[in-house]
């Protein structure tokens, strides 16, 4: 380990030592320490230099090991702990063992020259690295030769050499880390623990590499031709050191440095399971960057990327170390807050929102820093959802409501209905476990599947449905079929059983059981596995191939499977039967009486398990190869539940074996009748279950029909309530002849401004409702005040100001226009914070309220009132322009200026038609 570029790059540090280069001088403490190390290195090296002569031995060894170390120094491996490793020490330890001290002192220089030529690191960093390694190597040389020369303490030469190599490796690694740690501490002002330089990972990695160097040095002495075999593992070690970094990159979003959606989904599932198990709180935050499209269109996409990075950095500074921030997709972020109740999470979300709004981000395409805002939704477990998808959906709905209410705000998940388009996209869901994107499935049209779906049968679970055979799958199918068939033929040839009649009977029993299998929508049930295991127990390996061919033939006649299915089934069932034969050999132990019969039953159970393990294991292998998944996972998910069934099958097979010894073929009849009766019982039970399921489906359809009726009634109620409120709004306007039609005109102007600002259709719908009802609170204002031609007194003005709050209360009581309430309540707020009722300022004011404020002011100026005449359009626009930034939102005024010439050039009816 060394202080080369990227050796220690902590997240809190803007760059490494060398990235600062000459523009950043080292801190005074680091400078002092640098000179101390330089003096020590010079004191250790200078006395050795006079011993360098042309005739100094080992020059060839020095050149080879020095070149190897210099090349290895160029290949750096970075780790997720912001450290980097070089495999250089593998060649430095042999130099310590083989070279004289004067050449060892030069290795540190040779080691770093190519690196400096390639990277041009800062002079103080490169010089410190050379001094550090020089001291470390000379200390290791001293430790090696001191231990190797202690023949009076350790007479055994081989043991002494091994201990000397161990001492050299330990001293080299220890001195290197001890010298490097203070320099990094002084430069970055971080503790040794934060640096991680003395962590187990850091020390153990360097020690392993040094130990490999001891082996290389030993081979150099004993047999240099073996060196390639000693160096070969270095490639594997180098690649293994890269694995943690690759794993880290696989879970981190490269653009923001936050976790990616796949890692977030896995962590969310783990935390959700922990919260459920221990009944602990957990909260999910979804945050969406407002108007990223405008930033990209105005400043360029690189500016948009810079904003995303800036917001990610704000998240890091505002969150706790155990919180999990991630980029969920596009401009949307997700934050997992373990052990956090919703009240505390809301405070954290609000703190994040304020920090983002207050931050400024420098971009190359703008002369001034730009700012951005986020809309945040908060959902808590278990209050808002019991699974990951429900929590994400609820938080996403809260974000959507925050967007509708004007952006740049935090909202808690709520069950209140939203005024949203009926065609809104599918809710967000957690990332699948395999991390692959899958398009959402379309809604079901027909409740019944177009074709029958079946699960593998318990007795002979055949391979998966192969649409096309890949090379790997073809290899598996071919090997299983070939090996199984060959083993079955060998069992047929070398088997010892000559009971042909019994074999024919068991084959017939297995074929009949397979033919009478119950076919279900979700699978099939058969009792033929009992006969297959009993046949393996009674007739040994000679029955394996015959039973496999019978089962595969009956299966093919029912399903008309392809050739590779049949081949796979024959091979797998043959191997399964042979495995059952081997497991049943337990009963050959010389045990008489009841213990012997019990042993036979145990052997039957073991045979059932062996049959299951081989058959299902091979099917799981084929399934895993076809589906590109882990074999164990395929086995556990699809077949592990069948273990008890096969143990029972093995028990029955053992009993059949005992019965066959006394009753011969009649034993098959004795056991076949109950088995087929059991099949009839299963059939009756399944029919009853299917009828019950059909009734449940019918009940579900009835409930669905009722839900549709309720939705229609609810929609009708909303429409009639809205119509009633529109009538009330028109009543407000009609109280004064001068303001007739004011609310409708404000609605049309507000919608025109909203379209110019690029609002979505849902946001425009909500804005239209808010604008139409913005003055409905004037129902509570007496006519004496509302229609007064003179100036209002202070008390009268105070009462008039309450109309905004009263209007918000009236609309809030409706229940289905809750998201329009903020725009109605705050449509008289001023951009400079001098408005009412809450004296909000700037971006704190909902966007809808700012739009309505501008539209309301314009219509008021263009309309004759009882206290003044109407004003010309140009004069009204000039007043709005002068008040932009103080009374009105500059963005809204600018949007109005762009559309006003078009709107003003038309007659009132034409203007109304365009707005509508």
mmCIF file of C-alpha atoms in Angstrom, residues 388-584:
data_model
loop_
_atom_site.group_PDB
_atom_site.id
_atom_site.type_symbol
_atom_site.label_atom_id
_atom_site.label_comp_id
_atom_site.label_asym_id
_atom_site.label_seq_id
_atom_site.Cartn_x
_atom_site.Cartn_y
_atom_site.Cartn_z
ATOM 1 C CA UNK A 388 -42.129 -3.142 -0.596
ATOM 2 C CA UNK A 389 -44.293 -2.450 -3.624
ATOM 3 C CA UNK A 390 -47.107 -0.972 -1.541
ATOM 4 C CA UNK A 391 -44.722 1.295 0.368
ATOM 5 C CA UNK A 392 -43.124 2.524 -2.858
ATOM 6 C CA UNK A 393 -46.543 3.056 -4.404
ATOM 7 C CA UNK A 394 -47.817 5.072 -1.430
ATOM 8 C CA UNK A 395 -44.682 7.212 -1.309
ATOM 9 C CA UNK A 396 -44.921 7.762 -5.059
ATOM 10 C CA UNK A 397 -48.536 8.898 -4.684
ATOM 11 C CA UNK A 398 -47.424 11.363 -2.015
ATOM 12 C CA UNK A 399 -44.788 12.723 -4.428
ATOM 13 C CA UNK A 400 -47.447 13.025 -7.085
ATOM 14 C CA UNK A 401 -49.673 15.019 -4.716
ATOM 15 C CA UNK A 402 -46.729 17.253 -3.832
ATOM 16 C CA UNK A 403 -46.226 17.926 -7.547
ATOM 17 C CA UNK A 404 -49.887 18.766 -7.962
ATOM 18 C CA UNK A 405 -49.800 21.155 -5.023
ATOM 19 C CA UNK A 406 -47.034 23.247 -6.560
ATOM 20 C CA UNK A 407 -43.808 21.201 -6.081
ATOM 21 C CA UNK A 408 -41.002 21.892 -3.564
ATOM 22 C CA UNK A 409 -42.850 20.400 -0.617
ATOM 23 C CA UNK A 410 -43.024 17.300 1.568
ATOM 24 C CA UNK A 411 -46.248 15.300 1.886
ATOM 25 C CA UNK A 412 -47.041 12.254 3.962
ATOM 26 C CA UNK A 413 -48.673 9.216 2.357
ATOM 27 C CA UNK A 414 -52.432 9.569 2.551
ATOM 28 C CA UNK A 415 -55.474 7.532 1.704
ATOM 29 C CA UNK A 416 -57.302 10.644 0.507
ATOM 30 C CA UNK A 417 -58.470 10.388 -3.117
ATOM 31 C CA UNK A 418 -56.496 12.192 -5.756
ATOM 32 C CA UNK A 419 -57.739 14.191 -8.700
ATOM 33 C CA UNK A 420 -55.644 12.294 -11.222
ATOM 34 C CA UNK A 421 -56.244 11.184 -14.797
ATOM 35 C CA UNK A 422 -57.813 7.783 -15.219
ATOM 36 C CA UNK A 423 -55.004 6.807 -17.612
ATOM 37 C CA UNK A 424 -52.205 7.316 -15.106
ATOM 38 C CA UNK A 425 -49.297 4.941 -15.554
ATOM 39 C CA UNK A 426 -48.750 1.775 -13.568
ATOM 40 C CA UNK A 427 -47.526 2.374 -9.982
ATOM 41 C CA UNK A 428 -43.845 1.992 -9.279
ATOM 42 C CA UNK A 429 -42.707 -1.414 -8.055
ATOM 43 C CA UNK A 430 -39.528 -2.685 -6.487
ATOM 44 C CA UNK A 431 -36.758 -3.869 -8.800
ATOM 45 C CA UNK A 432 -36.895 -7.614 -9.495
ATOM 46 C CA UNK A 433 -34.355 -9.768 -7.673
ATOM 47 C CA UNK A 434 -32.422 -10.498 -10.845
ATOM 48 C CA UNK A 435 -32.060 -6.795 -11.575
ATOM 49 C CA UNK A 436 -33.443 -7.100 -15.125
ATOM 50 C CA UNK A 437 -36.000 -4.634 -16.401
ATOM 51 C CA UNK A 438 -39.356 -6.166 -17.145
ATOM 52 C CA UNK A 439 -42.195 -4.289 -18.738
ATOM 53 C CA UNK A 440 -45.396 -4.357 -16.675
ATOM 54 C CA UNK A 441 -47.835 -7.012 -17.776
ATOM 55 C CA UNK A 442 -51.074 -5.813 -19.353
ATOM 56 C CA UNK A 443 -54.267 -6.190 -17.421
ATOM 57 C CA UNK A 444 -56.049 -9.507 -17.598
ATOM 58 C CA UNK A 445 -58.745 -9.705 -20.236
ATOM 59 C CA UNK A 446 -60.010 -13.191 -19.564
ATOM 60 C CA UNK A 447 -59.885 -14.724 -16.110
ATOM 61 C CA UNK A 448 -59.276 -18.186 -17.614
ATOM 62 C CA UNK A 449 -55.912 -18.987 -19.196
ATOM 63 C CA UNK A 450 -55.852 -19.659 -22.889
ATOM 64 C CA UNK A 451 -54.057 -22.948 -22.395
ATOM 65 C CA UNK A 452 -53.520 -25.347 -19.568
ATOM 66 C CA UNK A 453 -50.532 -24.715 -17.320
ATOM 67 C CA UNK A 454 -49.080 -27.648 -15.491
ATOM 68 C CA UNK A 455 -46.412 -28.174 -12.901
ATOM 69 C CA UNK A 456 -44.098 -31.210 -13.057
ATOM 70 C CA UNK A 457 -45.507 -34.420 -11.735
ATOM 71 C CA UNK A 458 -44.219 -35.719 -8.397
ATOM 72 C CA UNK A 459 -43.352 -39.112 -9.828
ATOM 73 C CA UNK A 460 -41.533 -38.081 -12.954
ATOM 74 C CA UNK A 461 -40.883 -34.396 -13.102
ATOM 75 C CA UNK A 462 -39.678 -33.914 -16.599
ATOM 76 C CA UNK A 463 -37.550 -31.122 -17.946
ATOM 77 C CA UNK A 464 -38.781 -27.581 -18.427
ATOM 78 C CA UNK A 465 -40.553 -26.391 -21.538
ATOM 79 C CA UNK A 466 -37.703 -25.771 -23.952
ATOM 80 C CA UNK A 467 -38.549 -23.239 -26.620
ATOM 81 C CA UNK A 468 -35.074 -23.611 -28.044
ATOM 82 C CA UNK A 469 -32.099 -25.602 -26.849
ATOM 83 C CA UNK A 470 -29.002 -23.597 -26.049
ATOM 84 C CA UNK A 471 -25.624 -25.287 -26.193
ATOM 85 C CA UNK A 472 -25.441 -25.600 -22.420
ATOM 86 C CA UNK A 473 -28.937 -27.017 -22.154
ATOM 87 C CA UNK A 474 -28.363 -29.390 -25.053
ATOM 88 C CA UNK A 475 -25.218 -30.605 -23.306
ATOM 89 C CA UNK A 476 -27.100 -31.244 -20.055
ATOM 90 C CA UNK A 477 -29.964 -33.051 -21.815
ATOM 91 C CA UNK A 478 -27.578 -35.098 -23.917
ATOM 92 C CA UNK A 479 -25.392 -36.109 -20.984
ATOM 93 C CA UNK A 480 -28.327 -37.025 -18.742
ATOM 94 C CA UNK A 481 -30.021 -39.007 -21.497
ATOM 95 C CA UNK A 482 -26.847 -40.758 -22.615
ATOM 96 C CA UNK A 483 -25.448 -41.544 -19.165
ATOM 97 C CA UNK A 484 -28.837 -42.567 -17.776
ATOM 98 C CA UNK A 485 -29.630 -44.805 -20.731
ATOM 99 C CA UNK A 486 -26.174 -46.393 -20.654
ATOM 100 C CA UNK A 487 -26.484 -46.990 -16.910
ATOM 101 C CA UNK A 488 -29.946 -48.489 -17.447
ATOM 102 C CA UNK A 489 -28.622 -50.819 -20.145
ATOM 103 C CA UNK A 490 -25.749 -51.837 -17.860
ATOM 104 C CA UNK A 491 -28.231 -52.588 -15.088
ATOM 105 C CA UNK A 492 -30.352 -54.635 -17.481
ATOM 106 C CA UNK A 493 -27.337 -56.657 -18.575
ATOM 107 C CA UNK A 494 -25.631 -57.144 -15.217
ATOM 108 C CA UNK A 495 -28.708 -57.246 -12.984
ATOM 109 C CA UNK A 496 -29.237 -60.423 -10.952
ATOM 110 C CA UNK A 497 -33.046 -60.620 -10.882
ATOM 111 C CA UNK A 498 -34.773 -63.242 -13.078
ATOM 112 C CA UNK A 499 -38.331 -62.639 -11.922
ATOM 113 C CA UNK A 500 -39.794 -61.724 -15.293
ATOM 114 C CA UNK A 501 -43.434 -62.022 -14.241
ATOM 115 C CA UNK A 502 -42.936 -59.733 -11.268
ATOM 116 C CA UNK A 503 -41.089 -57.206 -13.420
ATOM 117 C CA UNK A 504 -43.902 -57.218 -15.987
ATOM 118 C CA UNK A 505 -46.465 -56.741 -13.242
ATOM 119 C CA UNK A 506 -44.671 -53.783 -11.697
ATOM 120 C CA UNK A 507 -44.232 -52.217 -15.155
ATOM 121 C CA UNK A 508 -47.976 -52.538 -15.727
ATOM 122 C CA UNK A 509 -48.664 -51.022 -12.319
ATOM 123 C CA UNK A 510 -46.405 -48.060 -13.046
ATOM 124 C CA UNK A 511 -47.892 -47.547 -16.516
ATOM 125 C CA UNK A 512 -51.452 -47.636 -15.188
ATOM 126 C CA UNK A 513 -50.628 -45.216 -12.404
ATOM 127 C CA UNK A 514 -49.029 -42.852 -14.881
ATOM 128 C CA UNK A 515 -51.971 -43.058 -17.278
ATOM 129 C CA UNK A 516 -54.451 -42.310 -14.492
ATOM 130 C CA UNK A 517 -52.617 -39.224 -13.273
ATOM 131 C CA UNK A 518 -54.918 -36.371 -12.290
ATOM 132 C CA UNK A 519 -54.459 -33.416 -14.617
ATOM 133 C CA UNK A 520 -54.905 -30.060 -12.896
ATOM 134 C CA UNK A 521 -54.621 -26.433 -13.901
ATOM 135 C CA UNK A 522 -51.685 -26.088 -11.523
ATOM 136 C CA UNK A 523 -50.050 -29.488 -12.008
ATOM 137 C CA UNK A 524 -50.780 -33.227 -11.894
ATOM 138 C CA UNK A 525 -50.858 -35.985 -9.276
ATOM 139 C CA UNK A 526 -49.838 -39.611 -9.818
ATOM 140 C CA UNK A 527 -49.175 -42.652 -7.599
ATOM 141 C CA UNK A 528 -46.866 -44.370 -10.099
ATOM 142 C CA UNK A 529 -43.773 -43.241 -8.160
ATOM 143 C CA UNK A 530 -44.650 -45.845 -5.511
ATOM 144 C CA UNK A 531 -44.449 -48.606 -8.134
ATOM 145 C CA UNK A 532 -41.192 -47.240 -9.539
ATOM 146 C CA UNK A 533 -39.500 -47.265 -6.121
ATOM 147 C CA UNK A 534 -40.973 -50.692 -5.292
ATOM 148 C CA UNK A 535 -39.728 -52.063 -8.622
ATOM 149 C CA UNK A 536 -36.234 -50.790 -7.926
ATOM 150 C CA UNK A 537 -36.354 -52.438 -4.496
ATOM 151 C CA UNK A 538 -37.704 -55.795 -5.738
ATOM 152 C CA UNK A 539 -35.874 -56.305 -9.010
ATOM 153 C CA UNK A 540 -32.728 -54.242 -8.593
ATOM 154 C CA UNK A 541 -30.916 -52.466 -11.435
ATOM 155 C CA UNK A 542 -32.571 -54.673 -14.080
ATOM 156 C CA UNK A 543 -35.854 -52.770 -13.592
ATOM 157 C CA UNK A 544 -34.428 -49.274 -13.929
ATOM 158 C CA UNK A 545 -34.457 -48.854 -17.712
ATOM 159 C CA UNK A 546 -37.746 -50.694 -18.174
ATOM 160 C CA UNK A 547 -39.541 -48.486 -15.627
ATOM 161 C CA UNK A 548 -38.031 -45.337 -17.140
ATOM 162 C CA UNK A 549 -39.095 -46.340 -20.680
ATOM 163 C CA UNK A 550 -42.621 -47.120 -19.486
ATOM 164 C CA UNK A 551 -43.054 -43.813 -17.683
ATOM 165 C CA UNK A 552 -41.594 -41.802 -20.572
ATOM 166 C CA UNK A 553 -43.752 -43.628 -23.142
ATOM 167 C CA UNK A 554 -46.989 -43.012 -21.223
ATOM 168 C CA UNK A 555 -46.006 -39.409 -20.660
ATOM 169 C CA UNK A 556 -45.251 -38.947 -24.362
ATOM 170 C CA UNK A 557 -48.592 -40.477 -25.346
ATOM 171 C CA UNK A 558 -50.412 -37.958 -23.144
ATOM 172 C CA UNK A 559 -48.412 -34.855 -24.055
ATOM 173 C CA UNK A 560 -46.662 -35.626 -27.378
ATOM 174 C CA UNK A 561 -43.422 -34.200 -26.047
ATOM 175 C CA UNK A 562 -40.386 -33.533 -28.193
ATOM 176 C CA UNK A 563 -37.556 -36.009 -28.534
ATOM 177 C CA UNK A 564 -35.211 -34.227 -26.132
ATOM 178 C CA UNK A 565 -37.910 -34.292 -23.430
ATOM 179 C CA UNK A 566 -38.282 -38.050 -23.811
ATOM 180 C CA UNK A 567 -34.519 -38.580 -23.834
ATOM 181 C CA UNK A 568 -34.083 -36.476 -20.693
ATOM 182 C CA UNK A 569 -36.911 -38.301 -18.883
ATOM 183 C CA UNK A 570 -35.495 -41.718 -19.714
ATOM 184 C CA UNK A 571 -32.019 -40.788 -18.494
ATOM 185 C CA UNK A 572 -33.181 -39.023 -15.325
ATOM 186 C CA UNK A 573 -35.638 -41.754 -14.305
ATOM 187 C CA UNK A 574 -33.083 -44.497 -14.988
ATOM 188 C CA UNK A 575 -30.514 -42.789 -12.778
ATOM 189 C CA UNK A 576 -33.163 -42.157 -10.105
ATOM 190 C CA UNK A 577 -34.163 -45.821 -10.074
ATOM 191 C CA UNK A 578 -30.531 -46.944 -9.842
ATOM 192 C CA UNK A 579 -30.030 -44.536 -6.929
ATOM 193 C CA UNK A 580 -33.068 -46.086 -5.222
ATOM 194 C CA UNK A 581 -31.560 -49.535 -5.802
ATOM 195 C CA UNK A 582 -28.352 -48.436 -4.077
ATOM 196 C CA UNK A 583 -30.206 -46.904 -1.118
ATOM 197 C CA UNK A 584 -32.400 -50.005 -0.687
#
